[in-house]
Amino acid sequence: MKKLINDPKAVVNESVEGFGLAHADLVTVHTDPLFVVRKDAPVQGKVGLVSGGGSGHEPLHAGYVGRGMLDAAVPGAVFTSPTPDQILPATTAVNGGAGVLHIVKNYTGDVLNFETAAELAAAEGVEVRSVLVNDDVAVEDSLYTAGRRGVGGTVFVERIAGAAAERGDDLEAVTAVAQRVIDNVRSMGAALAPSTVPHAGVPSFDLAEDEIEIGIGIHGEPGRHRIAMENADGITTRLLEPITADLNLGSGDRVLLMVNGMGGSPASELYIVYRKAVALLKERGVTVERSLVGNYITALEMEGASLTVLKLDDEMITLWDSPVSTAALRWGV
Amino acid sequence: MKKLINDPKAVVNESVEGFGLAHADLVTVHTDPLFVVRKDAPVQGKVGLVSGGGSGHEPLHAGYVGRGMLDAAVPGAVFTSPTPDQILPATTAVNGGAGVLHIVKNYTGDVLNFETAAELAAAEGVEVRSVLVNDDVAVEDSLYTAGRRGVGGTVFVERIAGAAAERGDDLEAVTAVAQRVIDNVRSMGAALAPSTVPHAGVPSFDLAEDEIEIGIGIHGEPGRHRIAMENADGITTRLLEPITADLNLGSGDRVLLMVNGMGGSPASELYIVYRKAVALLKERGVTVERSLVGNYITALEMEGASLTVLKLDDEMITLWDSPVSTAALRWGV
């Protein structure tokens, strides 16, 4: 294992410390327990947004803390859920009196620990709602999940719900728009090569030299099937078809499309995937209204890509376009 | 070789096509010959900025086309200089009557081909100046270079000169500030694992399982030496020391620091490097005034990182902070 790290046990703490130094204009890093909050938290009268999960998916979630997106991110160990004693102080730290929304990816540990933290926060008088992101169409149940896994759609939920909170929507309205995004977003990914969790020291799974995994999870959980290596257009078609079928996308629909890199694939390849995805959607009469191409939810240095498609309505577009200022997404400011 | 590509010979064309589709609000892609220009080019009365080079270093250069940075980017084949017949039409396309600055990385092919294009443009009545970026302190001469190679400093030159052009500086002033950045910027990189050029199909070089290359070039050219794997703090120290020595950095100096990923290393590792680099600079009394952490000048999917340090003055900070709107750098708009 060759990595730019020091002690494998210190990876998350040192990385988040560096993140805090690099983005001191946007965030404050709390250690012991570890969580990251927006510089001006709590914003009085604004609904607070908290998300979190295992580390190794950067820029998710700390990269999305800032104006128009998250108020706090709670990083667990690599590929491991954060604990309630991290989530609770993050929740109370961003409570500006209008309540807090937990945005939770559907993994059993995350679900349990956010639930516990929400109960503890409620006992302290903080009103907490929760939404569960489960956008991965690849498999129904998975290694760490009952039901569908939460993956790339999380970025869209955090952004659009964050924009709603920023304009002053109340907790019920912010929760509703977050749920509307979840109801209309689907994802699927493929791996060309695995990644290595620092404290494990060996790759999370094996792939033969001519083999890829279609429907991979962001922790290397098994997907739908392993196939012989295909070209980019073929892989893109395999990823997009289950998404469009599940969303029942057709003529006249407008979408937000993300081509996401898993961490180890070059940007040039992601744009080749994007080119094909746009063409396939166009064939169906679907318009790509907005898009993201890049590393937005990764699996350490895994090679591969995922597609995320959100069926848009006018309000979602307005919220998407509103100003956002975070380490990983920034426009309008 | 497993890559998200179709025909290896079509990689650059398809990738740039996808880039143009994803960023149609910012750029126009010209094919045959291939070059990318800012959507509103030529901007009348503004100095035009053109850069380019071999592909495989994305987001450099097309990702930096837009307001406050480049007017045109000219992508060559992977790790291969663009030709004069691409550079010439890119140059004339962005000439708004105030002349054009060529920002050239110091590789023999780039230097020759930009020179030829500049002569041809001059024959067509376009005033062209040129600056040569040679910021890599690792080695004096290299595989494709007489003198020092041009690497990460290019991003800073493009941004700061682009800002000067945007505010209306004339060709002489824009050239002068570009040269001032070059005079004050230094870089050095390290590779943990090589990348594979699509049309070659095999890794550009070999590294043993416990070996890294200090001073690597962005095409995998040999660096200073190969050493046994070290931890992040050790590698960071080895990269930063030659830079600070060459810049003669000391107490009271202010710098712009970039920790750049080579394409295949996760963001979490780059922040661990950043953390150490800031600490080392602080020990010398040097203040990190601004910073970038991420994949800004890559070598396909190479694993590793580079450091770039620019000794700042007040004007450079003002220019750096001014609005920029490109695919890869955006703030203030």
XYZ file of C-alpha atoms in Angstrom:
666
model
C 0.000 0.000 0.000
C 1.417 3.379 -1.047
C -0.527 6.386 0.195
C 0.184 10.000 1.084
C -0.580 9.388 4.739
C 1.225 9.188 8.072
C -0.295 6.882 10.703
C -3.238 4.979 9.112
C -5.182 5.559 12.332
C -4.693 9.334 12.029
C -5.811 9.684 8.412
C -9.234 11.196 9.056
C -8.139 13.545 11.825
C -5.140 14.857 9.878
C -7.080 15.180 6.648
C -9.949 17.083 8.257
C -7.421 19.264 10.065
C -5.829 20.120 6.714
C -9.262 20.747 5.239
C -10.022 23.173 8.036
C -6.760 25.045 7.448
C -7.382 25.275 3.705
C -10.963 26.480 4.080
C -10.822 28.549 7.242
C -12.956 31.186 5.496
C -15.825 28.684 5.180
C -15.704 26.246 8.081
C -14.671 25.597 11.657
C -13.365 22.145 12.565
C -14.249 20.775 15.992
C -12.085 17.946 17.286
C -12.933 15.472 20.011
C -15.520 14.720 18.903
C -14.791 15.451 15.253
C -17.235 17.501 13.173
C -17.130 20.422 10.761
C -19.489 23.383 10.928
C -20.140 26.379 8.772
C -18.092 29.374 9.934
C -21.123 31.457 10.899
C -23.067 28.616 12.590
C -25.602 28.691 14.058
C -27.450 30.969 11.629
C -30.331 32.357 13.688
C -33.773 31.564 12.301
C -32.438 29.259 9.578
C -33.058 25.523 9.435
C -29.748 23.746 10.091
C -28.655 20.943 7.754
C -26.449 18.138 9.018
C -25.074 15.232 7.051
C -22.236 12.808 7.568
C -21.037 9.297 7.063
C -17.891 7.297 6.704
C -14.827 9.165 5.435
C -13.195 8.304 2.116
C -15.921 9.862 -0.035
C -14.432 13.358 -0.191
C -15.492 16.016 -1.019
C -18.649 14.492 0.555
C -19.589 15.731 3.178
C -17.231 18.398 4.597
C -16.641 19.831 1.112
C -20.313 20.811 1.039
C -20.386 22.811 4.260
C -21.079 26.476 3.672
C -23.652 28.986 2.537
C -26.479 27.393 0.544
C -25.626 23.819 1.446
C -24.748 22.047 4.726
C -24.366 23.642 8.154
C -22.409 20.677 9.508
C -20.692 17.512 8.313
C -19.803 14.604 10.580
C -16.953 12.414 9.300
C -16.694 8.856 10.591
C -13.634 6.677 10.268
C -12.927 5.578 6.684
C -16.006 3.759 5.347
C -17.453 3.695 8.891
C -20.467 5.557 10.278
C -19.912 8.517 12.585
C -21.060 7.987 16.158
C -24.009 9.623 17.955
C -21.601 11.513 20.192
C -20.266 13.260 17.090
C -23.664 13.797 15.447
C -25.313 15.218 18.567
C -22.967 18.194 19.135
C -22.948 18.899 15.385
C -26.734 19.046 15.529
C -26.934 21.370 18.504
C -24.120 23.546 17.120
C -26.126 24.411 14.000
C -29.519 24.845 15.635
C -30.524 28.445 15.038
C -33.949 27.944 16.586
C -35.674 26.734 13.408
C -34.847 23.071 13.803
C -32.369 20.762 12.107
C -32.633 18.370 9.174
C -30.481 15.232 9.135
C -29.612 14.058 5.626
C -28.723 10.384 6.016
C -27.390 7.978 3.411
C -29.050 4.585 3.669
C -26.467 2.437 5.429
C -27.506 0.583 8.565
C -24.875 2.161 10.816
C -25.613 5.691 9.608
C -29.347 5.201 10.044
C -29.010 3.909 13.618
C -26.485 6.501 14.739
C -28.332 9.477 13.261
C -31.554 8.178 14.866
C -29.917 7.972 18.267
C -28.434 11.448 17.887
C -31.815 12.825 16.798
C -33.473 11.397 19.914
C -30.791 12.865 22.153
C -31.087 16.246 20.418
C -34.883 16.169 20.817
C -34.365 15.537 24.526
C -32.316 18.751 24.545
C -35.204 20.600 22.911
C -33.933 20.664 19.310
C -36.548 19.776 16.699
C -34.934 17.280 14.311
C -36.307 15.780 11.102
C -34.551 13.242 8.965
C -34.530 12.160 5.331
C -33.014 8.959 3.996
C -31.188 8.998 0.658
C -31.509 5.692 -1.196
C -30.844 6.463 -4.846
C -28.638 3.566 -5.986
C -30.659 1.448 -8.425
C -27.970 -1.238 -8.712
C -29.199 -3.628 -6.004
C -32.117 -3.849 -3.584
C -30.182 -4.921 -0.475
C -26.441 -4.735 -0.019
C -23.561 -5.467 2.289
C -24.281 -2.651 4.743
C -27.824 -1.765 3.718
C -31.416 -2.924 3.832
C -33.016 -1.368 0.771
C -31.172 0.753 -1.745
C -27.866 2.414 -0.893
C -27.477 6.176 -0.711
C -24.883 7.502 -3.154
C -24.557 10.459 -5.575
C -28.095 11.729 -5.080
C -26.921 12.903 -1.660
C -25.030 15.773 -3.292
C -28.219 17.022 -4.943
C -30.274 16.654 -1.735
C -27.686 18.614 0.247
C -27.538 21.364 -2.358
C -31.241 21.811 -3.052
C -32.404 21.450 0.564
C -29.523 23.728 1.557
C -30.715 26.365 -0.880
C -34.261 26.110 0.493
C -32.999 26.547 4.051
C -30.875 29.499 2.975
C -33.856 31.363 1.501
C -35.702 30.905 4.785
C -37.999 27.912 4.239
C -39.168 26.341 7.497
C -38.245 22.831 8.653
C -41.333 21.249 7.126
C -40.710 22.858 3.736
C -36.982 22.048 3.724
C -37.750 18.439 4.628
C -40.368 18.279 1.878
C -38.070 19.529 -0.866
C -35.295 17.184 0.309
C -37.737 14.282 0.084
C -38.887 15.442 -3.364
C -35.277 15.315 -4.559
C -34.877 11.818 -3.076
C -38.065 10.675 -4.811
C -36.758 11.870 -8.164
C -33.046 10.975 -8.129
C -31.368 7.732 -9.124
C -27.730 6.620 -9.472
C -25.547 3.737 -10.561
C -21.780 3.262 -10.671
C -19.060 1.066 -12.131
C -15.590 0.185 -10.874
C -12.548 -0.501 -13.034
C -10.159 -0.918 -10.097
C -10.659 -1.099 -6.318
C -9.394 1.175 -3.560
C -7.550 0.348 -0.364
C -8.784 1.385 3.069
C -5.699 2.722 4.921
C -6.132 0.701 8.119
C -6.871 -2.473 6.107
C -3.844 -2.136 3.831
C -5.172 -4.355 1.043
C -7.672 -3.620 -1.772
C -11.334 -3.895 -0.737
C -12.032 -6.360 -3.562
C -10.322 -7.924 -6.560
C -11.009 -7.406 -10.226
C -9.267 -9.319 -12.976
C -7.247 -7.394 -15.556
C -10.107 -7.553 -18.087
C -13.000 -7.278 -15.649
C -15.190 -4.462 -14.316
C -17.973 -4.341 -11.736
C -21.296 -2.811 -12.792
C -23.392 -1.407 -9.956
C -20.512 -1.078 -7.479
C -21.165 0.535 -4.099
C -19.090 3.422 -2.756
C -17.427 1.079 -0.256
C -16.715 -1.562 -2.857
C -19.903 -3.488 -2.027
C -20.872 -5.937 -4.755
C -22.915 -4.576 -7.643
C -25.174 -6.290 -10.133
C -22.595 -8.255 -12.043
C -19.030 -8.455 -13.208
C -18.462 -8.251 -16.920
C -15.564 -8.203 -19.294
C -14.130 -4.717 -19.841
C -16.215 -2.644 -22.257
C -15.675 0.730 -23.842
C -16.917 3.967 -22.267
C -20.035 4.162 -24.413
C -21.011 0.611 -23.455
C -20.455 1.166 -19.743
C -22.355 4.468 -19.848
C -25.304 2.719 -21.489
C -25.302 0.003 -18.837
C -25.341 2.595 -16.050
C -27.903 4.946 -17.548
C -30.514 2.417 -18.702
C -31.577 1.205 -15.211
C -31.725 4.834 -14.046
C -33.943 6.080 -16.857
C -36.178 2.999 -16.523
C -36.571 3.485 -12.774
C -37.342 7.183 -13.171
C -39.580 6.453 -16.151
C -37.854 9.269 -18.008
C -39.318 10.281 -21.327
C -39.831 13.011 -23.846
C -40.038 16.481 -22.359
C -38.382 15.592 -19.063
C -35.606 17.843 -17.819
C -32.771 16.515 -15.695
C -29.748 17.413 -13.632
C -26.992 14.977 -14.634
C -23.881 14.193 -12.633
C -20.993 12.165 -14.011
C -19.060 11.443 -10.864
C -15.527 10.123 -10.626
C -14.845 7.472 -7.976
C -11.530 9.157 -7.105
C -8.917 7.495 -9.308
C -10.186 8.136 -12.832
C -8.977 11.162 -14.787
C -11.355 14.015 -15.619
C -10.844 13.402 -19.342
C -12.550 10.007 -19.025
C -15.506 11.467 -17.122
C -16.157 13.859 -19.991
C -16.195 10.933 -22.445
C -18.874 9.316 -20.260
C -20.766 12.611 -20.075
C -20.752 12.933 -23.869
C -22.426 9.545 -24.258
C -24.889 10.058 -21.392
C -26.122 13.311 -22.941
C -26.537 11.597 -26.310
C -28.505 8.710 -24.790
C -30.793 11.073 -22.885
C -31.329 13.168 -26.005
C -32.422 10.045 -27.908
C -35.216 9.710 -25.335
C -36.207 13.350 -25.664
C -34.743 14.197 -22.241
C -33.006 17.568 -21.809
C -29.945 17.944 -19.603
C -30.691 21.315 -17.983
C -27.801 21.348 -15.525
C -24.810 19.109 -14.905
C -21.772 18.301 -12.800
C -18.723 16.395 -14.058
C -15.973 15.571 -11.579
C -15.133 13.890 -8.280
C -18.117 14.678 -6.040
C -18.636 11.447 -4.071
C -15.662 9.153 -4.201
C -14.451 5.847 -2.824
C -10.856 6.820 -2.001
C -8.811 6.144 -5.164
C -11.235 3.696 -6.777
C -11.153 3.866 -10.585
C -14.549 4.197 -12.169
C -17.539 6.489 -12.418
C -21.149 6.793 -11.428
C -24.120 8.506 -13.020
C -26.744 10.381 -11.042
C -29.900 11.755 -12.659
C -32.449 14.024 -11.002
C -35.780 14.686 -12.691
C -36.119 18.437 -12.295
C -39.009 20.789 -11.723
C -38.871 24.590 -11.903
C -38.401 25.070 -8.167
C -35.499 22.639 -8.035
C -33.772 24.532 -10.854
C -34.226 27.850 -9.039
C -32.815 26.365 -5.841
C -29.927 24.662 -7.687
C -28.949 27.948 -9.351
C -29.022 30.045 -6.188
C -25.690 31.072 -4.642
C -23.589 28.381 -3.011
C -20.226 28.784 -1.336
C -18.521 25.589 -0.179
C -15.115 24.053 -0.774
C -16.373 21.783 -3.549
C -19.334 23.653 -5.061
C -19.256 27.399 -5.538
C -21.180 29.800 -7.702
C -23.038 33.063 -7.446
C -20.755 34.394 -4.728
C -5.282 -1.270 -19.584
C -8.760 -0.439 -18.243
C -10.007 3.063 -19.033
C -13.339 4.780 -19.557
C -12.582 5.418 -23.209
C -13.687 4.247 -26.633
C -11.105 4.349 -29.432
C -7.722 5.341 -27.901
C -7.165 7.591 -30.932
C -10.434 9.439 -30.233
C -9.822 10.123 -26.537
C -8.957 13.813 -26.823
C -11.647 14.675 -29.359
C -14.406 12.881 -27.460
C -13.300 14.232 -24.109
C -13.137 17.833 -25.336
C -16.507 17.367 -27.029
C -17.967 16.229 -23.700
C -16.286 19.162 -21.979
C -17.896 21.550 -24.448
C -21.333 20.021 -23.828
C -20.919 20.225 -20.040
C -19.701 23.832 -20.093
C -21.610 25.332 -23.008
C -22.295 28.406 -20.867
C -18.553 29.132 -20.667
C -16.862 27.886 -23.833
C -17.171 27.080 -27.504
C -15.289 24.069 -28.856
C -13.856 24.322 -32.360
C -13.019 21.049 -34.077
C -10.705 20.531 -37.020
C -8.446 21.994 -35.848
C -9.272 21.461 -32.193
C -9.284 24.396 -29.792
C -11.532 25.798 -27.054
C -12.434 29.481 -26.762
C -14.292 31.543 -24.249
C -17.967 31.855 -25.191
C -17.832 35.618 -25.757
C -14.492 35.652 -27.625
C -13.073 37.842 -28.943
C -13.611 40.412 -26.189
C -13.064 43.745 -27.916
C -10.258 45.831 -26.446
C -9.107 43.088 -24.055
C -5.763 41.308 -24.309
C -6.401 37.709 -25.346
C -4.746 34.888 -23.384
C -3.939 31.587 -25.062
C -2.375 28.536 -23.519
C -2.213 24.905 -24.450
C -0.156 21.774 -24.421
C -0.485 18.041 -24.451
C -3.746 16.602 -23.154
C -3.890 14.423 -20.045
C -3.336 17.283 -17.578
C -6.995 18.199 -17.120
C -8.404 20.537 -15.937
C -5.366 22.309 -17.488
C -5.909 24.071 -19.916
C -9.531 23.975 -21.159
C -10.847 23.990 -17.592
C -9.347 27.466 -17.198
C -11.059 29.098 -20.177
C -13.508 31.799 -19.160
C -13.862 35.204 -17.585
C -10.784 36.253 -15.626
C -8.509 33.547 -16.984
C -7.826 32.127 -20.473
C -9.508 33.162 -23.711
C -8.440 29.995 -25.497
C -6.927 26.598 -24.758
C -5.290 24.404 -27.383
C -5.235 20.675 -26.506
C -2.661 18.481 -28.203
C -2.772 14.710 -28.288
C -2.144 13.082 -24.900
C 1.252 14.279 -23.586
C 1.992 15.778 -27.037
C 2.280 19.436 -28.041
C -0.512 21.043 -30.035
C 0.410 22.024 -33.579
C 0.806 25.536 -35.015
C -2.278 25.028 -37.176
C -4.307 24.692 -33.964
C -2.569 27.494 -32.076
C -2.845 30.011 -34.937
C -6.664 30.005 -35.295
C -7.044 29.993 -31.495
C -4.838 33.101 -31.420
C -6.713 34.990 -34.101
C -10.085 33.923 -32.630
C -9.367 35.686 -29.338
C -7.730 38.805 -30.715
C -9.927 41.702 -29.665
C -7.536 44.281 -31.082
C -5.347 44.556 -27.976
C -2.990 41.732 -28.833
C -2.573 38.201 -27.533
C -0.347 36.645 -24.869
C 0.830 33.067 -25.295
C 1.410 31.248 -21.986
C 3.757 28.388 -22.836
C 4.973 25.594 -20.570
C 8.657 24.876 -21.107
C 8.671 21.735 -23.254
C 10.599 21.798 -26.512
C 7.617 20.932 -28.710
C 5.357 23.501 -27.095
C 7.995 26.204 -27.362
C 8.622 25.549 -31.081
C 4.972 25.254 -32.044
C 3.822 28.337 -30.143
C 6.734 30.279 -31.699
C 5.714 29.241 -35.198
C 2.081 30.123 -34.521
C 3.104 33.498 -33.092
C 5.073 34.286 -36.248
C 2.150 33.307 -38.460
C -0.245 35.387 -36.342
C 2.100 38.367 -36.545
C 2.082 37.988 -40.334
C -1.703 38.330 -40.105
C -1.323 41.525 -38.109
C -1.925 40.177 -34.606
C 0.507 41.416 -31.966
C 1.648 38.382 -29.960
C 3.815 38.194 -26.872
C 4.882 35.069 -25.130
C 5.914 33.970 -21.637
C 7.587 30.689 -20.741
C 6.638 28.904 -17.529
C 9.546 26.953 -16.019
C 8.715 26.491 -12.360
C 9.738 22.862 -11.685
C 12.769 22.913 -9.388
C 13.268 19.134 -9.549
C 15.754 18.971 -12.429
C 17.586 21.404 -14.702
C 17.061 19.587 -18.018
C 14.619 16.791 -18.665
C 13.310 14.315 -21.206
C 11.393 16.883 -23.273
C 12.910 20.089 -21.952
C 16.008 22.243 -21.998
C 15.918 24.098 -18.689
C 13.270 23.637 -16.060
C 9.888 22.128 -16.910
C 6.653 24.114 -16.707
C 4.185 22.591 -14.264
C 1.769 23.828 -11.555
C 2.897 27.455 -11.708
C 1.071 27.622 -15.030
C -2.265 27.674 -13.193
C -1.204 30.761 -11.258
C 0.154 32.522 -14.346
C -3.079 31.889 -16.248
C -5.218 33.131 -13.358
C -3.245 36.242 -12.431
C -2.468 37.361 -15.973
C -6.079 36.549 -16.887
C -7.290 38.824 -14.115
C -4.999 41.615 -15.305
C -6.326 41.272 -18.856
C -9.896 41.251 -17.570
C -9.461 44.576 -15.764
C -8.139 46.135 -18.955
C -4.360 46.063 -18.615
C -2.586 46.398 -21.961
C -0.416 43.714 -23.558
C 2.778 45.014 -22.039
C 1.316 45.099 -18.526
C -0.316 41.681 -18.814
C 2.957 40.219 -20.065
C 4.833 41.887 -17.220
C 2.590 40.512 -14.471
C 2.688 37.038 -16.072
C 6.483 37.208 -16.012
C 6.458 38.432 -12.415
C 4.427 35.355 -11.422
C 6.859 33.111 -13.301
C 9.803 34.744 -11.547
C 8.251 34.049 -8.152
C 6.698 30.597 -8.499
C 8.289 27.183 -7.946
C 6.961 23.606 -7.923
C 7.962 20.017 -7.289
C 6.043 16.749 -7.438
C 6.193 13.113 -6.381
C 4.696 9.982 -7.909
C 3.504 6.923 -6.007
C 2.206 5.121 -9.103
C 2.455 5.821 -12.847
C -0.270 6.503 -15.404
C -0.911 4.897 -18.765
C -1.153 6.884 -21.999
C -4.203 5.464 -23.854
C -2.511 4.962 -27.222
C 0.545 3.383 -25.541
C -1.439 0.955 -23.410
C 1.271 0.353 -20.810
C 2.371 2.438 -17.805
C 4.770 5.280 -18.661
C 7.296 4.034 -16.106
C 7.656 1.411 -13.408
C 7.879 1.857 -9.662
C 8.462 -0.993 -7.240
C 5.856 -1.697 -4.588
C 7.847 0.184 -1.927
C 9.298 2.906 -4.154
C 8.321 6.479 -5.040
C 9.776 9.044 -7.435
C 10.657 12.464 -6.032
C 10.662 15.272 -8.578
C 8.508 13.488 -11.148
C 7.459 15.338 -14.315
C 3.846 15.604 -15.418
C 4.533 13.160 -18.252
C 6.313 10.725 -15.991
C 9.738 12.145 -16.877
C 12.419 11.150 -14.377
C 12.736 13.257 -11.257
C 15.629 13.725 -8.847
C 15.719 10.300 -7.300
C 13.771 7.251 -6.372
C 13.472 6.489 -2.712
C 11.778 3.957 -0.489
C 8.199 4.874 0.374
C 7.934 7.500 3.093
C 5.038 8.941 5.021
C 3.154 12.042 3.888
C 5.014 14.388 6.201
C 8.370 13.133 4.911
C 7.387 13.444 1.259
C 5.945 16.914 1.837
C 9.198 18.010 3.445
C 11.210 16.653 0.498
C 9.040 18.576 -1.979
C 8.829 21.837 -0.086
C 12.459 22.228 0.914
C 13.891 22.749 -2.614
C 11.057 25.177 -3.375
C 11.580 27.372 -0.320
C 15.353 27.310 -0.870
C 15.020 28.342 -4.516
C 12.581 31.138 -3.679
C 14.686 32.133 -0.686
C 11.507 32.266 1.398
C 11.781 33.642 4.868
C 10.078 35.412 7.690
C 7.368 37.832 6.617
C 6.891 36.369 3.163
C 3.334 35.678 2.024
C 2.555 32.874 -0.380
C -0.112 31.254 -2.502
C 0.188 27.501 -1.913
C -1.208 24.784 -4.154
C -1.287 21.129 -3.180
C -2.075 19.509 -6.480
C -3.194 15.949 -7.066
C -1.680 14.114 -10.019
C -5.072 12.599 -10.888
C -5.244 9.299 -9.030
C -4.770 10.292 -5.393
C -7.791 10.944 -3.174
C -8.553 14.448 -1.913
C -8.180 13.262 1.692
C -4.465 12.603 1.094
C -3.922 16.028 -0.463
C -5.258 17.668 2.690
C -2.791 15.658 4.795
C 0.001 17.048 2.601
C -1.457 20.542 2.868
C -1.517 20.293 6.677
C 2.206 19.536 6.759
C 3.155 22.119 4.124
C 1.422 24.877 6.091
C 3.219 23.798 9.270
C 6.612 23.787 7.536
C 6.039 27.224 6.046
C 4.879 28.562 9.403
C 8.127 27.334 10.993
C 9.950 29.617 8.549
C 7.695 32.563 9.333
C 5.948 32.307 5.965
C 2.201 33.010 5.817
C -0.087 31.057 3.485
C -2.378 33.861 2.303
C -4.322 31.866 -0.292
C -4.404 28.225 -1.305
C -5.729 25.576 -3.657
C -6.017 21.885 -2.793
C -7.178 19.486 -5.493
C -6.545 18.168 -8.995
C -5.460 21.249 -10.965
C -2.696 19.948 -13.246
C -2.712 16.176 -13.531
C -0.904 13.378 -15.330
C -3.919 11.234 -16.232
C -4.471 8.844 -13.299
C -0.968 9.109 -11.829
C -0.940 8.739 -8.038
C 0.974 11.444 -6.257
C 0.993 15.144 -5.575
C 2.906 18.307 -6.316
C 3.452 21.499 -4.397
C 3.470 24.931 -6.002
C 4.394 28.054 -4.083
C 4.067 31.636 -5.339
C 5.677 34.467 -3.399
C 2.900 37.047 -3.360
C 2.776 40.810 -3.520
C -0.312 42.973 -2.927
C -1.186 43.307 -6.590
C -1.038 39.563 -7.153
C -3.440 39.019 -4.248
C -5.875 41.581 -5.645
C -5.743 39.925 -9.059
C -6.053 36.419 -7.582
C -9.174 37.430 -5.620
C -10.950 39.121 -8.539
C -13.888 37.260 -10.125
C -13.121 34.174 -12.174
C -15.588 31.942 -13.959
C -14.166 28.805 -15.547
C -15.000 25.105 -15.327
C -12.280 24.433 -12.757
C -11.870 27.736 -10.882
C -14.845 29.871 -10.011
C -15.456 32.592 -7.479
C -16.914 36.070 -7.253
C -19.547 35.354 -9.925
